[in-house]
């Protein structure tokens, strides 16, 4: 397809909502990533340019490597500004919900979100909740940023994407597509990226700001993970990395430090599935990645209260690390066997 086809009735419904200047809030999921922050800040900028009043409201702050994005300083988060954040979400004339599709993904803001009178969803995750009034949900889209670009174009606001908004959108597309390599990367993804470059996004600057922002501690934690915590499973078809609470403490872990770690396991020759298990205060957090037709979201839904995309999904366990690993090791062979090409 040469362009993205957004549902015409939803475009019309949104155009009608935005026909007069509105008081708009824009929110996204807990632990916001590049796609979440990029899409929220870019949309805010475009809507401001079109005469609306906007407020970006985050459940919690962004990691340090995303705070350079234009408009982050004006965004508020629910951890530091509880009342203001809830008021902005609850009281908005129009609430945009970006890069998530279930109310509980905004954590402490959930009640305020449910109370918002008009909710617009722009998202690319599976199985959207039915609480939204206008819905742009496309699970084939590389990113929410790509969809925000498409929505802006469809509304005739594409011209309002300036260099700052273009950098935000480019950042989200780049991070969610694994730097334009995941299967969701289409000709349309590259066309959108090309338009963003024409509007002033600078790929090298965006990449450096986001990807080359390691601390020494983070690199050393990665080193430990690859050197001492990585193992081959299932006769070499899968890898597993485990990190304990103690491992994290040893390297002064801050959120984001293990982001992307699971992907290293998938680069081993012959490996189709990579698992990363990390001990968090509320249990074991599980991340799976796969190559080809190997739906790890189904595996996690069946065994570890999880879900996500076919090649990238997450789950959890309240068992010990040992018990969780044992269960994973026990269930993996059957799953890999069922999906042998
Ligand atoms: Mn996303």
Tab-separated table of N, CA and C and ligand atoms in Angstrom, residues 33 35 99 124-125 143-144 176, ligand 1:
chain	number	residue	atom	x	y	z
A	33	UNK	N	7.938	5.256	26.541
A	33	UNK	CA	9.119	5.026	25.702
A	33	UNK	C	9.177	6.112	24.622
A	35	UNK	N	8.305	6.114	21.519
A	35	UNK	CA	7.090	6.251	20.723
A	35	UNK	C	6.005	6.984	21.506
A	99	UNK	N	-0.502	5.339	22.129
A	99	UNK	CA	0.438	4.228	22.301
A	99	UNK	C	0.052	3.272	23.434
A	124	UNK	N	-1.212	1.217	18.236
A	124	UNK	CA	-0.904	0.065	17.374
A	124	UNK	C	-0.786	-1.248	18.154
A	125	UNK	N	-1.386	-1.320	19.343
A	125	UNK	CA	-1.389	-2.575	20.097
A	125	UNK	C	-2.674	-3.355	19.838
A	143	UNK	N	4.483	2.101	14.509
A	143	UNK	CA	4.557	2.931	15.719
A	143	UNK	C	3.333	3.823	15.798
A	144	UNK	N	3.090	4.322	16.994
A	144	UNK	CA	2.041	5.329	17.141
A	144	UNK	C	2.458	6.624	16.463
A	176	UNK	N	10.557	2.388	17.916
A	176	UNK	CA	9.588	1.291	17.883
A	176	UNK	C	9.831	0.322	16.734
B	1	LIG	MN1	4.488	2.111	20.283
